[in-house]
XYZ file of C-alpha atoms in Angstrom:
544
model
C 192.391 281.177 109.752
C 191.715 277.207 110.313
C 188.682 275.820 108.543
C 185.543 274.410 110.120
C 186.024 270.624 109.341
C 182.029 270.257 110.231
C 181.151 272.730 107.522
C 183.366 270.910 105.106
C 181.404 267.799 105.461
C 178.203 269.410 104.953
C 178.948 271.219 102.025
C 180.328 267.722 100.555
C 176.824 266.433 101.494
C 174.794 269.312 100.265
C 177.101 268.725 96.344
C 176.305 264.901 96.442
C 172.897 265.186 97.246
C 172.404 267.516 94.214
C 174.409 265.437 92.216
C 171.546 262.499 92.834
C 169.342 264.789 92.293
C 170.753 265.344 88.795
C 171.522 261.797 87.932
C 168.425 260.197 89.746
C 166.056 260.070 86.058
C 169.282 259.146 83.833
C 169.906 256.253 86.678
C 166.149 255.001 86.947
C 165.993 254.907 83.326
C 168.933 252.753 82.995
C 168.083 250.437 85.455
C 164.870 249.746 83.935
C 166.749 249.401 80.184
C 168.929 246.720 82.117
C 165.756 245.009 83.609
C 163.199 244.633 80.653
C 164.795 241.754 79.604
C 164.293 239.894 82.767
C 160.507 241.691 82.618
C 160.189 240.227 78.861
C 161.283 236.607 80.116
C 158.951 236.236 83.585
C 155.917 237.869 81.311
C 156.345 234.787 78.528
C 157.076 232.040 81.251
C 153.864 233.445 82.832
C 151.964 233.268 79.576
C 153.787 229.819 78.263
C 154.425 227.730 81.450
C 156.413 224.472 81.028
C 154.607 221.111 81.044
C 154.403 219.413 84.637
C 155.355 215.681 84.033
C 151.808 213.574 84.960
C 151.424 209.698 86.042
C 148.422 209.277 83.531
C 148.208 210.703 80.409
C 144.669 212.200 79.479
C 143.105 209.383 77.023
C 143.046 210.218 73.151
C 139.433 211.456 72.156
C 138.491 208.613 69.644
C 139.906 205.694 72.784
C 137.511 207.928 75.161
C 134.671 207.514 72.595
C 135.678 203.697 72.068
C 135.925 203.097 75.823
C 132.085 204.681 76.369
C 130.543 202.240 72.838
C 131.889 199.089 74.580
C 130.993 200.156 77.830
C 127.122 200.669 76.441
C 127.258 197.545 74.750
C 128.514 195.398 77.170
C 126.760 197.269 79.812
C 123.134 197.072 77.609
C 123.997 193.032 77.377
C 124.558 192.687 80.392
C 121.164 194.435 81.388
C 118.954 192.329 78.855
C 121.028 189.360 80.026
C 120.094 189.751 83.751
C 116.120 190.942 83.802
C 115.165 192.205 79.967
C 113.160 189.830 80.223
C 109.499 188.880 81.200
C 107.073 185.648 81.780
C 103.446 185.818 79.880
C 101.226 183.460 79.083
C 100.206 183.027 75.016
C 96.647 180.753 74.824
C 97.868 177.505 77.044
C 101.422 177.668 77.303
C 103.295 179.955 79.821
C 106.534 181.601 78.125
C 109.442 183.714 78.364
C 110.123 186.552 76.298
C 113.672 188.015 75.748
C 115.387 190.461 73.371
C 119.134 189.653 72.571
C 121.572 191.088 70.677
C 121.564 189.936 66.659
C 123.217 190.734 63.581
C 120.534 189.435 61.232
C 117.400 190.068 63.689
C 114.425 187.652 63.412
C 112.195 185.624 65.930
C 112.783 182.241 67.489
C 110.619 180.204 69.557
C 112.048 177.717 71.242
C 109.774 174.479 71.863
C 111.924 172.144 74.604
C 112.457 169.414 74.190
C 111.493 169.342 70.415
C 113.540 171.894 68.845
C 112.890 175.272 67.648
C 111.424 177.439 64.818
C 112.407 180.555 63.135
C 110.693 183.218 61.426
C 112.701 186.093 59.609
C 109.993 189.011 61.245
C 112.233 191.630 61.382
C 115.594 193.298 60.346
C 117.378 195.200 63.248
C 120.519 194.148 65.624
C 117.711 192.479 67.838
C 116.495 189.311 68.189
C 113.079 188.354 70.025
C 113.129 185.030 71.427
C 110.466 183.226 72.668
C 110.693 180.321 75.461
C 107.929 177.574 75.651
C 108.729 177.135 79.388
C 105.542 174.593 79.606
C 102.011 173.665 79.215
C 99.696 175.023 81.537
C 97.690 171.531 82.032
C 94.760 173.542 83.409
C 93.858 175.605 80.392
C 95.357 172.706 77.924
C 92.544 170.666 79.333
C 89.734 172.736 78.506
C 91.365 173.190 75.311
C 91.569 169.718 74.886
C 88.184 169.015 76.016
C 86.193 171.601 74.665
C 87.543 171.820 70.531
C 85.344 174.327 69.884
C 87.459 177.049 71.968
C 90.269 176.897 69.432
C 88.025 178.686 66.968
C 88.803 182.415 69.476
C 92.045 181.198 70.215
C 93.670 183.429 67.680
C 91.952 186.439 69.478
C 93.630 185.367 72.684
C 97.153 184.230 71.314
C 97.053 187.837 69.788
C 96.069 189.627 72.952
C 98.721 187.894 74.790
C 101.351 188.164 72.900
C 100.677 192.205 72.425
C 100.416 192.301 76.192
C 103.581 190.246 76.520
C 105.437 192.431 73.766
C 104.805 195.572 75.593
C 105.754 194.531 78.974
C 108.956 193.288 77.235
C 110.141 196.999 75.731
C 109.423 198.331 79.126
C 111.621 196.141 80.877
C 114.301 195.940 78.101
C 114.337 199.695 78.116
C 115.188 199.738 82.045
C 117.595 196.258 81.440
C 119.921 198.875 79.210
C 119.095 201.647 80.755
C 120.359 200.274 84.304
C 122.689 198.262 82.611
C 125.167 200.845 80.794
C 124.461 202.879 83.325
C 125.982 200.742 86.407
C 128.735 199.695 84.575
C 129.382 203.655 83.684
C 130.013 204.023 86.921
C 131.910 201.717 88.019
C 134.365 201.972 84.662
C 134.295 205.920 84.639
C 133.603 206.524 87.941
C 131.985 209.791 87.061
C 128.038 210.065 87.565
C 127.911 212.397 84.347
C 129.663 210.008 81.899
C 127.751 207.347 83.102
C 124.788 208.392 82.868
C 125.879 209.429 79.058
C 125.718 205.583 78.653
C 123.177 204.761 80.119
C 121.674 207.956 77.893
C 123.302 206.186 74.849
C 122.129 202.796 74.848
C 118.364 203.594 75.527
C 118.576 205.240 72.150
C 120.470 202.377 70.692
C 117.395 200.429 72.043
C 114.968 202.929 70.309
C 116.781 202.903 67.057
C 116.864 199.113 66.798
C 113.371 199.243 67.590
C 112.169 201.867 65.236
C 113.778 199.349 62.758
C 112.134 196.307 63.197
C 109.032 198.082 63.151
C 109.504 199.222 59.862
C 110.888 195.729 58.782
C 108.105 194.209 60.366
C 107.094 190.955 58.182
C 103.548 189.737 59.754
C 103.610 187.053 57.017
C 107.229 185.372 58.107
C 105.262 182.838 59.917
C 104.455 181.540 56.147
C 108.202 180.569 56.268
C 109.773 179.068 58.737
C 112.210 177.096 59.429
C 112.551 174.569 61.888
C 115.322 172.701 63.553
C 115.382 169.502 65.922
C 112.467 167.103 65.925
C 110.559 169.702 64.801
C 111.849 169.213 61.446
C 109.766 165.868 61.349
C 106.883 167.993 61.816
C 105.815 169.665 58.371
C 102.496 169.908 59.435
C 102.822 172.350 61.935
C 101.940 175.570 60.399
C 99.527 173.743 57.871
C 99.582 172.077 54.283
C 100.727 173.886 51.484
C 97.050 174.322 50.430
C 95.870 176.528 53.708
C 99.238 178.545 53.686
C 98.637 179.278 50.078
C 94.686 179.877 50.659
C 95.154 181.396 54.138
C 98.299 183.622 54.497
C 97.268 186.900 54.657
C 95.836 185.988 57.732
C 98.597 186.613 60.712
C 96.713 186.366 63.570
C 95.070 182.733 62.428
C 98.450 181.475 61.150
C 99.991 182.119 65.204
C 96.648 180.513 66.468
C 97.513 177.614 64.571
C 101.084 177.211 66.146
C 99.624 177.179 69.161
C 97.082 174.918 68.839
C 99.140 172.354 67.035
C 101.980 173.072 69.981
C 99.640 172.402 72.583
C 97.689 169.225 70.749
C 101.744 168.098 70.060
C 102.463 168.347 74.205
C 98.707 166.586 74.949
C 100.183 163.632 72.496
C 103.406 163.476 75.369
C 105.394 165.553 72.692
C 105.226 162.762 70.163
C 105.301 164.114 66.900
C 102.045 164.344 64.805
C 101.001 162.777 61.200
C 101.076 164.995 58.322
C 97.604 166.238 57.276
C 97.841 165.191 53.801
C 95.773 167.644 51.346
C 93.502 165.664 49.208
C 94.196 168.748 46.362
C 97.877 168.702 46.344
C 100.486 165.958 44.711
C 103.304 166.091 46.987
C 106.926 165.195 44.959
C 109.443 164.430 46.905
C 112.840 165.698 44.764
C 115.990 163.981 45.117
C 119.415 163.937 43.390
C 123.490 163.148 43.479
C 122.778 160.218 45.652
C 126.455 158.825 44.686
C 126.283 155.445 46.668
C 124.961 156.551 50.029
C 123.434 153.777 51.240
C 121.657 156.237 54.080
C 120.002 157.711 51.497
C 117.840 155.059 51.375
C 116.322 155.052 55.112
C 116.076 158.499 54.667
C 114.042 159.415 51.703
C 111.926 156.114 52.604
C 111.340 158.241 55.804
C 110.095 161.444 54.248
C 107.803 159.583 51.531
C 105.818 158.352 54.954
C 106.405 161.176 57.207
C 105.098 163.736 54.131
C 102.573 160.976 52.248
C 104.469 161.372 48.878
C 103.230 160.656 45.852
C 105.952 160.227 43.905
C 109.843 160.656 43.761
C 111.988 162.445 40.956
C 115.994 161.339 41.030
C 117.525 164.279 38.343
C 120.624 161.941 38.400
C 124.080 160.598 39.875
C 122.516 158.349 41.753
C 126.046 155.869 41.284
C 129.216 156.788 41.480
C 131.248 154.805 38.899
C 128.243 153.269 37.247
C 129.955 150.108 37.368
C 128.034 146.675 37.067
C 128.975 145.653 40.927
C 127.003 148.645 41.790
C 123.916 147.462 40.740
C 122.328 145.740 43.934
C 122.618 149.363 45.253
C 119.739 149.877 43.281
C 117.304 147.862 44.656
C 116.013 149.484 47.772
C 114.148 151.872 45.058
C 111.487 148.764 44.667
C 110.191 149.433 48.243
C 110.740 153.086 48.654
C 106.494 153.567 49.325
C 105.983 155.694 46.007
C 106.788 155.679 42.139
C 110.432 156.183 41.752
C 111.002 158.614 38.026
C 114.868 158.704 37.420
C 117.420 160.224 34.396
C 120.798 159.111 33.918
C 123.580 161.612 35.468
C 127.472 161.678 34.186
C 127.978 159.129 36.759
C 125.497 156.543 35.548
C 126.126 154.743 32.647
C 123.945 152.363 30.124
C 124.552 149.335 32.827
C 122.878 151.630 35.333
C 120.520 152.552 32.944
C 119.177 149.224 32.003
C 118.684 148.029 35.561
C 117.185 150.432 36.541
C 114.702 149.642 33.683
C 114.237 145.906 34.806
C 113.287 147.083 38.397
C 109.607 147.675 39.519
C 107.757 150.902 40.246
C 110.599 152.716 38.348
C 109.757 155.218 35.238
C 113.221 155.834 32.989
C 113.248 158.700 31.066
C 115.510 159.787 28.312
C 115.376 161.256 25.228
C 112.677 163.781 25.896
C 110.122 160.451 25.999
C 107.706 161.334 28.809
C 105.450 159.598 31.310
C 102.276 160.177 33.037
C 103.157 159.174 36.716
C 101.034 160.167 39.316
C 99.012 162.701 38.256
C 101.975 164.817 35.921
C 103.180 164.356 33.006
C 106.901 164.249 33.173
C 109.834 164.313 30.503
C 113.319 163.630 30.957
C 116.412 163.580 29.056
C 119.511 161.588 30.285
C 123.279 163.249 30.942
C 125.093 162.876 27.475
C 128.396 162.624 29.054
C 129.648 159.754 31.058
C 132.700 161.168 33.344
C 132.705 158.786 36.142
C 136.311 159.877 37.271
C 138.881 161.855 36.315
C 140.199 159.206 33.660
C 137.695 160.320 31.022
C 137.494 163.694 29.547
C 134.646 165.795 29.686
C 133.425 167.723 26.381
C 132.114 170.077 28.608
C 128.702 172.757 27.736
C 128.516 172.154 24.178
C 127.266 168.664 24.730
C 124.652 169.642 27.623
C 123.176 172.647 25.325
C 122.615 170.091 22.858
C 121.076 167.596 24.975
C 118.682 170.082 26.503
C 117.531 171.959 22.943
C 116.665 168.088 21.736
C 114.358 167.581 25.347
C 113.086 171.072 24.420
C 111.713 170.327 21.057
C 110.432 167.132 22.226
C 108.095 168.856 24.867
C 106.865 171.287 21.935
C 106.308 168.927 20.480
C 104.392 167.089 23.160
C 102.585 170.368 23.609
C 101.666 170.088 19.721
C 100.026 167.251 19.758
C 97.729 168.229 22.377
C 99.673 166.459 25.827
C 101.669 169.224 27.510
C 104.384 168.160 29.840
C 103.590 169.716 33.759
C 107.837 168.477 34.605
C 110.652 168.681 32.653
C 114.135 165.954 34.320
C 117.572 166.930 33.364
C 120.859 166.639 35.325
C 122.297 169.414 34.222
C 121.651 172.753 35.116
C 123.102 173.744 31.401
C 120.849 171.042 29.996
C 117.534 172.474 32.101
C 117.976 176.090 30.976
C 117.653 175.167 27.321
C 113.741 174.395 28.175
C 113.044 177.510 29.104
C 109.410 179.010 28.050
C 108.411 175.307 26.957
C 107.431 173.605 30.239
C 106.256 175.410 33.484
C 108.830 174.038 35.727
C 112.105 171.777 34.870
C 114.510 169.505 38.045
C 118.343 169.710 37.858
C 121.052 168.308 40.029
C 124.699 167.695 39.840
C 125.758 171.370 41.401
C 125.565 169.309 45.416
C 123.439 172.882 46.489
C 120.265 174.228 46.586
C 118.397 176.448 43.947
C 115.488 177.826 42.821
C 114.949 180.312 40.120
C 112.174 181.655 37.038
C 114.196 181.898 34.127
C 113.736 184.829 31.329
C 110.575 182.908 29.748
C 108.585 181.828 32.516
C 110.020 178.447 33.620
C 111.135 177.545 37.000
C 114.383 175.779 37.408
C 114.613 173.694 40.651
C 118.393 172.474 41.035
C 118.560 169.591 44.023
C 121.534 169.461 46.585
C 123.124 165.924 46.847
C 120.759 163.659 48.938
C 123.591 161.553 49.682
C 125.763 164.190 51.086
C 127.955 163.959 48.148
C 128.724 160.295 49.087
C 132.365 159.274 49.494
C 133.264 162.370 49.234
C 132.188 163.414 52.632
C 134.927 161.907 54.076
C 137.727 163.730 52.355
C 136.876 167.342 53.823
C 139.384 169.056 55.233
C 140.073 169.383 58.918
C 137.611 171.768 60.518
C 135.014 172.248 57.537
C 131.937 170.382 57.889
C 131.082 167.763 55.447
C 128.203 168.346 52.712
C 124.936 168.658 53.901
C 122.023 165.634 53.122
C 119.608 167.792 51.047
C 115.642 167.176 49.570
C 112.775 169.087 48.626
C 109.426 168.320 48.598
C 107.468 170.309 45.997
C 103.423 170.586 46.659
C 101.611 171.107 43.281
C 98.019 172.068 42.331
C 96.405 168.405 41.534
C 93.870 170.341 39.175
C 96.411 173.155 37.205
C 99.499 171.140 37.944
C 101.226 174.318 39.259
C 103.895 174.818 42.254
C 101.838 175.829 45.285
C 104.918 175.536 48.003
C 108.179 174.118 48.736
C 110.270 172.346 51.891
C 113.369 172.407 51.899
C 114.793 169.741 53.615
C 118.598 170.124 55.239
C 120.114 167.498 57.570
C 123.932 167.162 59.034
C 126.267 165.467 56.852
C 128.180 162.654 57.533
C 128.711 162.438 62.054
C 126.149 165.235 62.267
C 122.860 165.245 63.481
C 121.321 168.649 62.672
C 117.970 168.508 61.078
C 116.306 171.605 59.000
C 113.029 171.953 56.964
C 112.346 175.466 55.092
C 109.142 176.313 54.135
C 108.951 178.656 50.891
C 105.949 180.248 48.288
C 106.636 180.941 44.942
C 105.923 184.661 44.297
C 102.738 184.519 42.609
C 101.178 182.942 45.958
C 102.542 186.103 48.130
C 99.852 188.664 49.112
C 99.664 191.241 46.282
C 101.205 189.291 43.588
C 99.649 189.014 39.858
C 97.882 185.403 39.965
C 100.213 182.986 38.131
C 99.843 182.196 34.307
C 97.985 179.113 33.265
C 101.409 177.842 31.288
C 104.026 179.000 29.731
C 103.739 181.095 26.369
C 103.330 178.918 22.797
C 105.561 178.149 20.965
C 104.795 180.544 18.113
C 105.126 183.446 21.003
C 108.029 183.046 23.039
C 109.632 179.505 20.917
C 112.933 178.823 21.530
């Protein structure tokens, strides 16, 4: 009997069908064995994806933080630069007020077309300058007219300038403020980082102010210094006696500036005559002269512009010592004041003994001393002659023994009764060897300025050169400037002979024109201080 092909073909279906059925878990479970590995790899990729390549590379955290302190710097400057800061008027003159950027800090008012002065008031990375734009001729006037105003001057100068000070923090705060911010902007280009500048340099502004108010020196105006003409004006924050008497006073002290800057623009800013004090000798110091025939003009010059009343050379005032240098010497005869000189290592016997023969002129060696006016003075001459290179030098040995024989002569002056006030010596090796037996010694021969109170009590003065180092200044090298013209006048008590004050006086070297007087106070005059001894110790005490 023939088969049914139909029935064949659905049994054959109806045995495979069963079959999948049978295989179907053992097949899924393979194929997902043979896949994980694929899962594995899209699962990491997911979790690890690789780097896109970018045009600009995110900045490095310490550039970003770089990028945002010059940005609020710059951007700060830039403010103060453009409106930090204001206009206020202080007694008669109308000024401008401004806060720049500083390393040291400070004040400085500048006076056109005179110069300027500076007072160290403060320690912080701002400065505070002050512009003397002009003088009001209105309110000069009634100054002018009516002298007994200046008496509540000081009550309006003060007023004025605390008025003025306050509108300038306001304005410097929106100057940096505005400032760091605007330039955030337009560097960053992102409101939020630039107002984190502007953020950051208003507390820069804060900080720096927080520290000049605790630096805050009220009494800076006791020492200024002053540059341009105004160095020809020592007069203009008083005499050495009213600083000394007077400087605990602030207020009166910035009275006085103005009233002597507004008398100084009613004279058509000529400069005004020093107000000699009828209590104080005024010594004009001088040393290292080495041939400089402008040294001449010049300290001639400050014996009138500062009414000296006498001058001190400690030394060097030739250069070989030779004979032919001589004639040099006579400009000293007509200098306006007594003229009290010791030999230096560049003056020899020659020099010496014409200087001798030549009026007005008090020679001092050996520890002899001289009553010139108003001191008594003893000086002790260089025991080395090195005028150049050619002759040797024997060096310390010979200056400690020259300045213990002008120390036993001035205990011995004390001895007998006649103290010395001012010990001369040329060498600062020499001058530290009188130490505890005279209340203040002069040196030279360094070419710098110094001023110091030894272990014992006495006050060494060392003089730069007041002839700029002489030839000399012309063999600097290229691009340093040559050595300085440098002189001090020294303001002493005319009744206990003691240092009251010093000027130091600073002017451009050779082909420079710069001009610089320094006031300073010895310690003992600052407020607070213990009053001053009335000499040094005895012998028997503190001797040598």
């Amino acid at each position: 009997m023939a088969r049914d092909p139909y029935a064949a073909i659905a049994r054959l279906r109806h045995a495979a069908a069963r079959v999948r059925r049978t295989t179907a878990p053992f097949l899924w479970r393979a194929a997902r064995v043979r896949n994980t590995p694929r899962a594995l790899v899209r699962h990491y990729r997911a979790r690890h994806p690789h780097p896109v390549p970018e045009l600009v590379h995110p900045p490095h955290p310490y550039a970003r933080a770089l990028g945002m302190v010059a940005v609020v710097l710059l951007g700060a400057w830039l403010g103060l630069l453009i409106v930090g800061s204001v206009r206020t008027p202080v007694g008669p003159m109308d000024t401008k007020m401004t806060l720049r950027p500083s390393v040291s800090g400070g004040t400085k008012i500048n006076i056109s077309p005179l110069g300027s002065l500076r007072l160290e008031s403060h320690r912080a990375p701002i400065r505070l300058d002050v512009d003397v734009d002009r003088l009001d001729p209105d309110r000069a006037q009634a100054l002018v007219d009516h002298p007994e105003r200046f008496s509540g001057l000081q009550d309006e100068v003060t007023a004025d300038v605390v008025s003025g000070t306050r509108d300038l923090a306001l304005r410097s705060c929106i100057a940096v403020v505005s400032g760091a911010t605007v330039l955030g902007l337009a560097v960053f280009r992102t409101p939020r980082r630039a107002l984190a500048a502007g953020g950051t340099a208003l507390a820069l502004l804060a900080a720096s102010g927080l520290s000049a108010f605790a630096t805050w020196n009220p009494k800076s105006v006791l020492e200024p210094k002053f540059d341009g003409l105004l160095a020809s004006a020592p007069s203009l924050v008083g005499n050495a006696r009213s600083i000394v008497s007077e400087f605990d006073v602030y207020q009166k002290e910035l009275a006085r500036l103005v009233t002597n800057v507004t008398r100084l623009y009613d004279a058509a800013s000529t400069l005004p005559q020093y107000a000699a004090d009828p209590t104080t000798i005024r010594l004009l110091h001088v040393s290292d002269i080495h041939l400089n025939p402008a040294a001449w003009q010049i300290i001639g010059s400050l014996v009138e512009q500062y009414d000296i009343d006498l001058i001190v050379d400690s030394g060097d005032t030739m250069d070989h010592g030779s004979p032919a240098e001589n004639p040099f010497l006579d400009p000293v005869q007509e200098l306006g004041a007594p003229y009290v000189w010791v030999r230096g290592n560049h003056d020899s016997a020659a020099t010496q003994a014409y200087l001798e023969g030549l009026k007005n002129v008090h020679v001092l060696d050996d520890g002899e001393a001289a009553d010139v006016a108003g001191l008594r003075i003893a000086g002790m001459g260089d025991p080395q002659y090195t005028p150049d290179r050619s002759v040797a030098a024997e060096g310390d040995p010979a200056e400690e023994i020259a300045g213990s024989t002008l120390a036993s002569a001035l205990w011995a002056q004390r001895s007998r009764g006649t103290p010395v006030d001012i010990a001369v010596a040329h060498n600062p090796v020499a001058a530290r060897k009188t130490d505890g037996a005279v209340p203040l010694v002069l040196a030279g021969h360094v070419h710098h300025q110094e001023m110091e109170v030894m272990d014992r009590g006495t006050r060494l003065r060392i003089e730069g050169s007041t002839g700029g180092s002489g030839l000399r200044a012309v063999e600097v090298d290229e691009g340093d400037d040559p050595d300085p013209i440098e002189a001090s006048v020294l303001y002493l008590d005319r009744e206990t002979k003691h240092l009251q004050a010093w000027d130091e006086i600073r002017l451009g070297g050779l082909g420079l024109t710069k001009a610089e007087v320094s006031r300073h106070l010895p310690e003992e005059n600052t407020p607070g201080a213990t009053p001053s001894p009335t000499g040094p110790p005895t012998r028997s005490s503190r001797g040598p």
